[in-house]
Structure formats: structure tokens, C-alpha cells
Amino acid sequence: MTTCQDDDLRLVLRGLLTTIGDKWTLVVVAALVDGAQRFTGIQRRVDGISHRMLTKTLRDLEHDGLVSREVHAEVPPRVEYALTPLGRTLLDPVDGLIRWVDEHGRTVLRNRAAH
Amino acid sequence: MTTCQDDDLRLVLRGLLTTIGDKWTLVVVAALVDGAQRFTGIQRRVDGISHRMLTKTLRDLEHDGLVSREVHAEVPPRVEYALTPLGRTLLDPVDGLIRWVDEHGRTVLRNRAAH
């Protein structure tokens, strides 16, 4: 386990983990793996996310520099979201989580169903 | 990026990702890396979590089979939480996220501060 000695950095790290680990952030990042998507395309890939929550999640990711928002000058204007180079670095750790779910997901669901 | 062809499994996977990716789950798992902890010990390590939210997070992790809850017959009873063997398998992917934050966290915070 990576540890972090510096107390300030620990606080920063914990704050970021709770952001990245936010309910929808990881699945929205994963939904952008294949390239730029329109809002409705992301919403289709991320089952169960509300319009409001996807708007908020994308805005937060944009502010963090992880997602770019491009408005194409068409009528009507086409708006596309894509991972920035920084955002793409997040794919590896996210993929680690997805592989974990792939390997252990069924066990977790069985445990959960027993309660 | 790991992909998953089976549609049912995709749904399961997505559901689990939103659970694991829940705001507090990852930081609570990380807080148990060094071994069993009492409730107050976890709360100290996970800055900003409310009593109610930590109770809920631990119960969910217990139901998923990721955390065990042991009551030691003392007066007053001592209750300790620990990662199960299944829960410990989650440390690697969580560590991947922590290393990401370690490497890119400052950039993200700088981007965020610019908004």
C-alpha cells in the first residue's frame, strides 16, 4: 500500500479520493474510454444517472481538468465531452477497479443477497 | 480497458462500480489497510465522515463480505472491524487510485482552484 508521510498531502489525497470515489465519477470516466461523447451518449452508457447529476459530474470533471467540453459550431450546436490527456491517465486505475469487479463481483452480489 | 461483452454482467458491473465508487467506501477500505480498527479509530482516519455515514458504510461493506465485525466479550464490549480476505483483494485497485492521486493530485487541485 502506498503511504504518504506528509500530513498536508494526506489531507489533499483524502479529499481527492472522496472526489474521484464519488458515486458517479468513475463510471462517467469509464463511459468516455472510447472517445468523445455527447451528453445523451454518456447518459445512455451510464444507466441510472439523472440529467442533473450527469451535468454536475461533467462540470466537476471539467473543472478538475479531466474532461474537456467542446462546442461545435453547428445548428443546433453539437457539444462533446472527452477525456483530456490528464483524464486518460485515470483509465488505468479505473480499469483496475473494473477488473476487480469482473473477478469478485459475483461473490459480492451473493454475499449481499444473503442479507 | 477491460471490456465486458455480457449485457447482464455489464449491468452488475456498473452497479458494483457505483457502490465501490461510493463517496466513502474506498477511503474506509484504505483506512483498514493496517489491520483491525475500532469504530472511533476508523472515524479518526477518515476525516469528515459522520457517525451515521460510517455506520452505513461499514454495514454495507459487511453485507458485501468485504469487512468483518467482531465483538470481543469484554466489559464494555470491544467491537473491531477488519478487511476480510475478499476485502483485502480490493487494496490493490484502491492503491492504484491512491498512487494516481499522489502523482496527479496537485495538478487537479491547481485546475480546480482556477475555477
Coordinates of C-alpha atoms in Angstrom, one line a residue:
Chain A
M1 CA 0.0 0.0 0.0
T2 CA 1.4 3.4 -0.9
T3 CA 1.7 5.5 2.1
C4 CA 2.1 9.2 2.3
Q5 CA 4.2 10.8 5.1
D6 CA 3.3 14.5 4.6
D7 CA 0.3 15.4 6.6
D8 CA -0.9 18.2 4.3
L9 CA -0.6 15.8 1.3
R10 CA -2.6 13.2 3.2
L11 CA -5.4 15.6 3.6
V12 CA -5.3 16.6 -0.1
L13 CA -5.1 12.9 -1.0
R14 CA -8.1 12.0 1.1
G15 CA -10.1 14.9 -0.3
L16 CA -9.3 13.8 -3.9
L17 CA -10.1 10.2 -3.2
T18 CA -13.5 11.2 -2.0
T19 CA -14.0 13.2 -5.1
I20 CA -12.7 10.6 -7.6
G21 CA -14.5 8.0 -5.5
D22 CA -17.7 9.9 -5.9
K23 CA -20.6 7.7 -6.8
W24 CA -20.6 8.6 -10.5
T25 CA -17.2 10.0 -11.3
L26 CA -15.6 6.6 -12.1
V27 CA -18.4 5.3 -14.2
V28 CA -18.6 8.6 -16.2
V29 CA -14.8 8.4 -16.8
A30 CA -15.2 4.8 -17.9
A31 CA -18.0 5.8 -20.3
L32 CA -15.6 8.1 -22.1
V33 CA -13.0 5.4 -22.8
D34 CA -13.8 5.1 -26.5
G35 CA -13.6 8.8 -27.2
A36 CA -15.7 12.0 -27.3
Q37 CA -19.4 11.6 -26.5
R38 CA -22.4 13.8 -26.5
F39 CA -24.3 14.3 -23.2
T40 CA -27.1 11.9 -24.3
G41 CA -24.5 9.3 -25.4
I42 CA -22.9 9.4 -21.9
Q43 CA -26.3 9.2 -20.2
R44 CA -27.1 6.1 -22.2
R45 CA -23.9 4.5 -21.2
V46 CA -24.3 5.4 -17.5
D47 CA -27.5 3.7 -16.6
G48 CA -29.5 5.4 -13.8
I49 CA -27.7 8.8 -13.7
S50 CA -30.1 11.7 -13.7
H51 CA -29.7 14.7 -16.0
R52 CA -28.9 16.9 -13.1
M53 CA -26.2 14.6 -11.6
L54 CA -24.5 14.0 -15.0
T55 CA -24.4 17.8 -15.5
K56 CA -22.8 18.2 -12.1
T57 CA -20.3 15.3 -12.6
L58 CA -19.2 16.5 -16.0
R59 CA -18.8 20.1 -14.7
D60 CA -16.7 18.9 -11.8
L61 CA -14.5 16.7 -14.1
E62 CA -14.1 19.7 -16.4
H63 CA -13.0 21.9 -13.6
D64 CA -10.5 19.3 -12.5
G65 CA -9.1 19.3 -16.0
L66 CA -10.0 15.6 -16.5
V67 CA -12.7 16.2 -19.1
S68 CA -12.9 18.7 -22.0
R69 CA -16.1 20.2 -23.3
E70 CA -16.1 21.2 -27.0
V71 CA -18.9 23.1 -28.7
H72 CA -19.0 22.5 -32.4
A73 CA -20.5 25.5 -34.4
E74 CA -23.4 23.7 -36.0
V75 CA -27.1 24.3 -36.0
P76 CA -28.1 23.2 -33.4
P77 CA -24.7 23.4 -31.7
R78 CA -23.1 20.0 -31.0
V79 CA -21.5 19.7 -27.6
E80 CA -19.0 16.9 -27.0
Y81 CA -17.2 15.7 -23.9
A82 CA -13.9 13.9 -23.9
L83 CA -11.2 12.8 -21.6
T84 CA -8.2 15.2 -21.5
P85 CA -4.7 13.6 -21.6
L86 CA -4.7 14.0 -17.7
G87 CA -8.2 12.3 -17.7
R88 CA -6.9 9.4 -19.7
T89 CA -4.2 8.7 -17.0
L90 CA -7.2 7.9 -14.8
L91 CA -8.2 5.0 -17.0
D92 CA -5.6 2.6 -15.7
P93 CA -6.6 2.8 -12.0
V94 CA -10.3 2.8 -13.1
D95 CA -9.6 -0.3 -15.1
G96 CA -8.1 -1.9 -12.0
L97 CA -11.4 -1.5 -10.2
I98 CA -13.4 -2.8 -13.2
R99 CA -11.2 -5.9 -13.3
W100 CA -11.7 -6.4 -9.6
V101 CA -15.5 -6.2 -10.1
D102 CA -15.1 -8.6 -13.0
E103 CA -13.3 -11.1 -10.8
H104 CA -15.1 -10.7 -7.5
G105 CA -18.4 -9.1 -8.4
R106 CA -20.5 -12.3 -8.3
T107 CA -19.2 -13.2 -4.9
V108 CA -20.0 -9.7 -3.5
L109 CA -23.5 -10.0 -5.0
R110 CA -24.0 -13.4 -3.5
N111 CA -22.9 -12.1 -0.1
R112 CA -25.2 -9.1 -0.4
A113 CA -28.2 -11.2 -1.4
A114 CA -27.7 -13.3 1.8
H115 CA -28.7 -10.2 3.9
Chain B
M1 CA -9.5 -1.1 -20.9
T2 CA -11.2 -4.3 -19.8
T3 CA -14.5 -4.7 -21.7
C4 CA -17.3 -7.0 -20.8
Q5 CA -19.5 -8.5 -23.5
D6 CA -22.2 -10.0 -21.5
D7 CA -25.0 -7.4 -21.0
D8 CA -26.2 -8.8 -17.7
L9 CA -22.7 -8.7 -16.3
R10 CA -22.3 -5.1 -17.6
L11 CA -25.3 -4.1 -15.5
V12 CA -23.9 -5.9 -12.5
L13 CA -20.5 -4.4 -13.0
R14 CA -21.9 -0.9 -13.3
G15 CA -24.0 -1.4 -10.2
L16 CA -20.9 -2.6 -8.3
L17 CA -18.8 0.2 -9.6
T18 CA -21.2 2.8 -8.3
T19 CA -21.2 1.0 -4.9
I20 CA -17.4 0.6 -4.6
G21 CA -17.1 4.1 -6.1
D22 CA -19.4 5.4 -3.4
K23 CA -18.0 8.6 -1.8
W24 CA -16.7 6.9 1.4
T25 CA -16.2 3.2 0.5
L26 CA -12.7 3.5 -0.9
V27 CA -11.4 5.7 1.9
V28 CA -12.9 3.4 4.6
V29 CA -11.3 0.3 2.9
A30 CA -7.9 2.2 2.8
A31 CA -8.3 3.1 6.5
L32 CA -8.3 -0.6 7.3
V33 CA -5.1 -1.4 5.5
D34 CA -3.0 -1.8 8.7
G35 CA -5.5 -4.3 10.3
A36 CA -8.5 -4.3 12.6
Q37 CA -9.8 -1.0 13.9
R38 CA -12.4 0.1 16.3
F39 CA -15.2 2.4 15.0
T40 CA -13.5 5.5 16.6
G41 CA -10.2 4.6 15.1
I42 CA -11.7 4.4 11.6
Q43 CA -13.5 7.7 12.2
R44 CA -10.2 9.3 13.2
R45 CA -8.5 8.1 10.0
V46 CA -11.4 9.1 7.7
D47 CA -11.6 12.8 8.3
G48 CA -15.0 14.4 7.7
I49 CA -17.2 11.2 7.8
S50 CA -20.2 11.4 10.0
H51 CA -21.1 8.8 12.6
R52 CA -24.2 7.9 10.6
M53 CA -22.4 7.6 7.3
L54 CA -19.5 5.5 8.8
T55 CA -22.1 3.2 10.3
K56 CA -23.9 2.8 7.0
T57 CA -20.6 2.3 5.0
L58 CA -19.3 -0.3 7.4
R59 CA -22.7 -2.2 7.4
D60 CA -22.7 -2.2 3.5
L61 CA -19.1 -3.4 3.4
E62 CA -20.0 -6.1 6.0
H63 CA -23.0 -7.2 3.9
D64 CA -20.8 -7.4 0.8
G65 CA -18.4 -9.7 2.7
L66 CA -15.6 -7.1 2.4
V67 CA -15.4 -6.2 6.1
S68 CA -15.9 -8.4 9.2
R69 CA -17.2 -7.1 12.5
E70 CA -16.0 -8.9 15.6
V71 CA -17.4 -8.3 19.1
H72 CA -14.9 -9.1 21.8
A73 CA -16.6 -10.2 25.1
E74 CA -15.2 -7.6 27.4
V75 CA -16.8 -5.0 29.6
P76 CA -17.6 -2.8 27.8
P77 CA -17.6 -5.0 24.7
R78 CA -14.9 -4.1 22.2
V79 CA -16.1 -4.1 18.6
E80 CA -13.5 -4.3 15.8
Y81 CA -13.8 -4.0 12.1
A82 CA -11.3 -5.6 9.7
L83 CA -10.9 -6.4 6.0
T84 CA -11.9 -10.0 5.1
P85 CA -9.6 -11.9 2.7
L86 CA -12.0 -10.8 -0.1
G87 CA -11.8 -7.2 1.2
R88 CA -8.0 -7.3 1.1
T89 CA -8.1 -8.1 -2.6
L90 CA -9.6 -4.6 -3.0
L91 CA -6.5 -3.0 -1.7
D92 CA -4.6 -3.3 -5.0
P93 CA -7.1 -1.4 -7.1
V94 CA -7.6 1.1 -4.3
D95 CA -3.8 1.6 -4.1
G96 CA -3.8 2.3 -7.9
L97 CA -6.2 5.2 -7.3
I98 CA -4.1 6.4 -4.3
R99 CA -0.9 6.4 -6.5
W100 CA -2.8 8.3 -9.2
V101 CA -3.8 10.9 -6.7
D102 CA -0.2 11.0 -5.4
E103 CA 1.1 11.6 -9.0
H104 CA -1.6 13.9 -10.4
G105 CA -3.4 15.3 -7.3
R106 CA -1.6 18.6 -7.3
T107 CA -2.4 19.3 -10.9
V108 CA -6.1 18.5 -10.3
L109 CA -6.2 20.9 -7.3
R110 CA -4.5 23.6 -9.4
N111 CA -7.1 23.2 -12.2
R112 CA -9.9 23.2 -9.6
A113 CA -8.6 26.4 -8.0
A114 CA -8.6 28.2 -11.3
H115 CA -12.4 28.0 -11.5

